[in-house]
Amino acid sequence: MGAPGRLLGLDVGRSRIGAALSDPGGTLASPLGTVETRGSGEGLDEICRWVAQHGVVHVVVGHPLLLDGREGEEARRVREWAGQLQERLSVPVELWDERLTTAMAERALLESGMRRERRRRHRDAVAAALILQNYLDAHR
């Protein structure tokens, strides 16, 4: 994982990128927000701003592998996007298996009683927090 400091977790979708931030000790992930996107390179500027603003030392990007572990079209798209992000940052950008995290985020928001429109706005940031928390727990 590298030097101590905050980690940024990302759930990269076609229309939104959910983001989560760890505490400085790298123990707990919390939803940060979302960035609306419409193209393959969109969202990079905002993510780079968040990295600088929060002193991020490591970026974890959810890699949406197929259930059998293979890389499908969406996983290739995210890998290429993560490569574009890495070219713009001086901190490591790492892919992390994110299978089923969006479904888990939706279930958690449903169980909290959140209404549909509000769930839609928060789901991607919550999924990013789940991705990042899984990464933090695996590297403890």
PDB file of C-alpha atoms in Angstrom:
ATOM      1  CA  MET A   1       0.000   0.000   0.000  1.00  0.00           C
ATOM      2  CA  GLY A   2       2.940   2.363   0.429  1.00  0.00           C
ATOM      3  CA  ALA A   3       3.324   5.505   2.540  1.00  0.00           C
ATOM      4  CA  PRO A   4       0.740   6.350   5.202  1.00  0.00           C
ATOM      5  CA  GLY A   5      -1.930   8.794   4.144  1.00  0.00           C
ATOM      6  CA  ARG A   6      -5.369   8.992   2.606  1.00  0.00           C
ATOM      7  CA  LEU A   7      -6.490   6.609  -0.122  1.00  0.00           C
ATOM      8  CA  LEU A   8      -9.110   7.444  -2.731  1.00  0.00           C
ATOM      9  CA  GLY A   9     -11.457   4.704  -3.908  1.00  0.00           C
ATOM     10  CA  LEU A  10     -13.305   5.006  -7.225  1.00  0.00           C
ATOM     11  CA  ASP A  11     -16.294   3.217  -8.732  1.00  0.00           C
ATOM     12  CA  VAL A  12     -16.093   4.152 -12.411  1.00  0.00           C
ATOM     13  CA  GLY A  13     -19.414   3.883 -14.216  1.00  0.00           C
ATOM     14  CA  ARG A  14     -20.534   5.069 -17.633  1.00  0.00           C
ATOM     15  CA  SER A  15     -22.495   8.065 -16.327  1.00  0.00           C
ATOM     16  CA  ARG A  16     -20.964   8.647 -12.877  1.00  0.00           C
ATOM     17  CA  ILE A  17     -17.798   8.027 -10.916  1.00  0.00           C
ATOM     18  CA  GLY A  18     -18.359   7.353  -7.238  1.00  0.00           C
ATOM     19  CA  ALA A  19     -15.563   8.347  -4.893  1.00  0.00           C
ATOM     20  CA  ALA A  20     -14.642   7.447  -1.325  1.00  0.00           C
ATOM     21  CA  LEU A  21     -11.840   8.626   0.910  1.00  0.00           C
ATOM     22  CA  SER A  22     -10.022   6.846   3.710  1.00  0.00           C
ATOM     23  CA  ASP A  23      -8.998   8.381   6.999  1.00  0.00           C
ATOM     24  CA  PRO A  24      -5.299   9.404   7.169  1.00  0.00           C
ATOM     25  CA  GLY A  25      -4.400   6.111   8.877  1.00  0.00           C
ATOM     26  CA  GLY A  26      -5.925   4.041   6.073  1.00  0.00           C
ATOM     27  CA  THR A  27      -8.401   2.243   8.324  1.00  0.00           C
ATOM     28  CA  LEU A  28     -11.898   3.456   7.402  1.00  0.00           C
ATOM     29  CA  ALA A  29     -13.436   4.388   4.033  1.00  0.00           C
ATOM     30  CA  SER A  30     -16.230   6.968   3.756  1.00  0.00           C
ATOM     31  CA  PRO A  31     -18.226   8.099   0.709  1.00  0.00           C
ATOM     32  CA  LEU A  32     -16.877  11.359  -0.737  1.00  0.00           C
ATOM     33  CA  GLY A  33     -19.162  12.158  -3.677  1.00  0.00           C
ATOM     34  CA  THR A  34     -19.741  11.580  -7.364  1.00  0.00           C
ATOM     35  CA  VAL A  35     -18.606  13.056 -10.650  1.00  0.00           C
ATOM     36  CA  GLU A  36     -20.980  13.066 -13.627  1.00  0.00           C
ATOM     37  CA  THR A  37     -19.382  11.765 -16.835  1.00  0.00           C
ATOM     38  CA  ARG A  38     -20.402  11.452 -20.451  1.00  0.00           C
ATOM     39  CA  GLY A  39     -17.200  10.270 -22.111  1.00  0.00           C
ATOM     40  CA  SER A  40     -14.277   7.935 -21.540  1.00  0.00           C
ATOM     41  CA  GLY A  41     -11.843  10.618 -20.333  1.00  0.00           C
ATOM     42  CA  GLU A  42     -14.329  12.683 -18.381  1.00  0.00           C
ATOM     43  CA  GLY A  43     -13.993  12.989 -14.657  1.00  0.00           C
ATOM     44  CA  LEU A  44     -10.190  12.908 -14.711  1.00  0.00           C
ATOM     45  CA  ASP A  45      -9.818  16.614 -13.865  1.00  0.00           C
ATOM     46  CA  GLU A  46     -12.116  16.380 -10.839  1.00  0.00           C
ATOM     47  CA  ILE A  47     -10.413  13.212  -9.581  1.00  0.00           C
ATOM     48  CA  CYS A  48      -6.984  14.878  -9.914  1.00  0.00           C
ATOM     49  CA  ARG A  49      -8.308  17.871  -7.931  1.00  0.00           C
ATOM     50  CA  TRP A  50      -9.564  15.562  -5.161  1.00  0.00           C
ATOM     51  CA  VAL A  51      -6.189  13.786  -5.028  1.00  0.00           C
ATOM     52  CA  ALA A  52      -4.404  17.122  -4.532  1.00  0.00           C
ATOM     53  CA  GLN A  53      -7.036  18.602  -2.202  1.00  0.00           C
ATOM     54  CA  HIS A  54      -7.093  15.615   0.174  1.00  0.00           C
ATOM     55  CA  GLY A  55      -3.402  14.670   0.049  1.00  0.00           C
ATOM     56  CA  VAL A  56      -4.178  11.250  -1.434  1.00  0.00           C
ATOM     57  CA  VAL A  57      -1.188   8.876  -1.559  1.00  0.00           C
ATOM     58  CA  HIS A  58      -2.834   5.945  -3.392  1.00  0.00           C
ATOM     59  CA  VAL A  59      -5.864   5.566  -5.698  1.00  0.00           C
ATOM     60  CA  VAL A  60      -7.868   2.334  -5.811  1.00  0.00           C
ATOM     61  CA  VAL A  61     -10.106   1.880  -8.866  1.00  0.00           C
ATOM     62  CA  GLY A  62     -12.814  -0.757  -8.816  1.00  0.00           C
ATOM     63  CA  HIS A  63     -12.212  -3.290 -11.602  1.00  0.00           C
ATOM     64  CA  PRO A  64     -15.568  -4.751 -12.709  1.00  0.00           C
ATOM     65  CA  LEU A  65     -14.476  -8.259 -13.614  1.00  0.00           C
ATOM     66  CA  LEU A  66     -17.013 -10.814 -14.796  1.00  0.00           C
ATOM     67  CA  LEU A  67     -18.288 -13.234 -12.151  1.00  0.00           C
ATOM     68  CA  ASP A  68     -15.897 -15.904 -13.452  1.00  0.00           C
ATOM     69  CA  GLY A  69     -12.956 -13.507 -12.940  1.00  0.00           C
ATOM     70  CA  ARG A  70     -12.361 -12.722 -16.612  1.00  0.00           C
ATOM     71  CA  GLU A  71     -12.097  -9.191 -17.945  1.00  0.00           C
ATOM     72  CA  GLY A  72     -15.070  -8.183 -20.105  1.00  0.00           C
ATOM     73  CA  GLU A  73     -15.701  -5.020 -22.118  1.00  0.00           C
ATOM     74  CA  GLU A  74     -16.564  -2.879 -19.079  1.00  0.00           C
ATOM     75  CA  ALA A  75     -13.469  -4.019 -17.160  1.00  0.00           C
ATOM     76  CA  ARG A  76     -11.281  -3.176 -20.182  1.00  0.00           C
ATOM     77  CA  ARG A  77     -12.872   0.288 -20.384  1.00  0.00           C
ATOM     78  CA  VAL A  78     -12.193   0.910 -16.682  1.00  0.00           C
ATOM     79  CA  ARG A  79      -8.612  -0.385 -16.985  1.00  0.00           C
ATOM     80  CA  GLU A  80      -7.966   2.038 -19.864  1.00  0.00           C
ATOM     81  CA  TRP A  81      -9.535   4.908 -17.885  1.00  0.00           C
ATOM     82  CA  ALA A  82      -7.348   4.037 -14.879  1.00  0.00           C
ATOM     83  CA  GLY A  83      -4.317   4.129 -17.193  1.00  0.00           C
ATOM     84  CA  GLN A  84      -5.280   7.649 -18.298  1.00  0.00           C
ATOM     85  CA  LEU A  85      -5.602   8.652 -14.646  1.00  0.00           C
ATOM     86  CA  GLN A  86      -2.201   7.146 -13.801  1.00  0.00           C
ATOM     87  CA  GLU A  87      -0.599   9.220 -16.574  1.00  0.00           C
ATOM     88  CA  ARG A  88      -1.863  12.383 -14.847  1.00  0.00           C
ATOM     89  CA  LEU A  89      -0.976  11.494 -11.256  1.00  0.00           C
ATOM     90  CA  SER A  90       2.277  10.979  -9.383  1.00  0.00           C
ATOM     91  CA  VAL A  91       0.640   8.581  -6.882  1.00  0.00           C
ATOM     92  CA  PRO A  92      -0.035   4.890  -7.615  1.00  0.00           C
ATOM     93  CA  VAL A  93      -3.333   3.939  -9.253  1.00  0.00           C
ATOM     94  CA  GLU A  94      -4.303   0.323  -8.603  1.00  0.00           C
ATOM     95  CA  LEU A  95      -7.167  -1.789  -9.924  1.00  0.00           C
ATOM     96  CA  TRP A  96      -9.130  -3.791  -7.326  1.00  0.00           C
ATOM     97  CA  ASP A  97     -11.753  -6.470  -7.936  1.00  0.00           C
ATOM     98  CA  GLU A  98     -15.143  -4.892  -7.354  1.00  0.00           C
ATOM     99  CA  ARG A  99     -17.517  -7.715  -8.247  1.00  0.00           C
ATOM    100  CA  LEU A 100     -20.982  -7.182  -6.731  1.00  0.00           C
ATOM    101  CA  THR A 101     -20.141  -3.964  -4.823  1.00  0.00           C
ATOM    102  CA  THR A 102     -22.799  -1.875  -6.605  1.00  0.00           C
ATOM    103  CA  ALA A 103     -25.440  -4.474  -5.725  1.00  0.00           C
ATOM    104  CA  MET A 104     -24.191  -4.505  -2.110  1.00  0.00           C
ATOM    105  CA  ALA A 105     -24.350  -0.699  -2.000  1.00  0.00           C
ATOM    106  CA  GLU A 106     -27.914  -0.707  -3.342  1.00  0.00           C
ATOM    107  CA  ARG A 107     -28.944  -3.316  -0.752  1.00  0.00           C
ATOM    108  CA  ALA A 108     -27.393  -1.295   2.099  1.00  0.00           C
ATOM    109  CA  LEU A 109     -29.177   1.886   0.964  1.00  0.00           C
ATOM    110  CA  LEU A 110     -32.487  -0.006   0.602  1.00  0.00           C
ATOM    111  CA  GLU A 111     -32.125  -1.410   4.103  1.00  0.00           C
ATOM    112  CA  SER A 112     -31.501   2.103   5.423  1.00  0.00           C
ATOM    113  CA  GLY A 113     -34.920   3.123   4.096  1.00  0.00           C
ATOM    114  CA  MET A 114     -33.552   5.656   1.610  1.00  0.00           C
ATOM    115  CA  ARG A 115     -35.938   6.623  -1.191  1.00  0.00           C
ATOM    116  CA  ARG A 116     -35.189   5.650  -4.806  1.00  0.00           C
ATOM    117  CA  GLU A 117     -34.026   9.069  -6.127  1.00  0.00           C
ATOM    118  CA  ARG A 118     -31.747   9.638  -3.161  1.00  0.00           C
ATOM    119  CA  ARG A 119     -30.388   6.057  -3.453  1.00  0.00           C
ATOM    120  CA  ARG A 120     -29.510   6.654  -7.097  1.00  0.00           C
ATOM    121  CA  ARG A 121     -27.506   9.777  -6.163  1.00  0.00           C
ATOM    122  CA  HIS A 122     -25.592   8.039  -3.344  1.00  0.00           C
ATOM    123  CA  ARG A 123     -25.148   4.484  -4.677  1.00  0.00           C
ATOM    124  CA  ASP A 124     -21.905   5.112  -6.604  1.00  0.00           C
ATOM    125  CA  ALA A 125     -20.142   6.826  -3.678  1.00  0.00           C
ATOM    126  CA  VAL A 126     -21.270   4.037  -1.329  1.00  0.00           C
ATOM    127  CA  ALA A 127     -20.013   1.430  -3.834  1.00  0.00           C
ATOM    128  CA  ALA A 128     -16.664   3.285  -3.947  1.00  0.00           C
ATOM    129  CA  ALA A 129     -16.521   3.163  -0.133  1.00  0.00           C
ATOM    130  CA  LEU A 130     -17.155  -0.610  -0.215  1.00  0.00           C
ATOM    131  CA  ILE A 131     -14.395  -1.090  -2.815  1.00  0.00           C
ATOM    132  CA  LEU A 132     -11.967   0.983  -0.780  1.00  0.00           C
ATOM    133  CA  GLN A 133     -12.907  -0.663   2.522  1.00  0.00           C
ATOM    134  CA  ASN A 134     -12.374  -4.120   0.987  1.00  0.00           C
ATOM    135  CA  TYR A 135      -8.954  -2.971  -0.218  1.00  0.00           C
ATOM    136  CA  LEU A 136      -8.036  -1.505   3.196  1.00  0.00           C
ATOM    137  CA  ASP A 137      -9.160  -4.654   5.025  1.00  0.00           C
ATOM    138  CA  ALA A 138      -7.154  -6.893   2.670  1.00  0.00           C
ATOM    139  CA  HIS A 139      -3.988  -4.830   3.221  1.00  0.00           C
ATOM    140  CA  ARG A 140      -4.206  -4.492   6.985  1.00  0.00           C
TER     141      ARG A 140
END
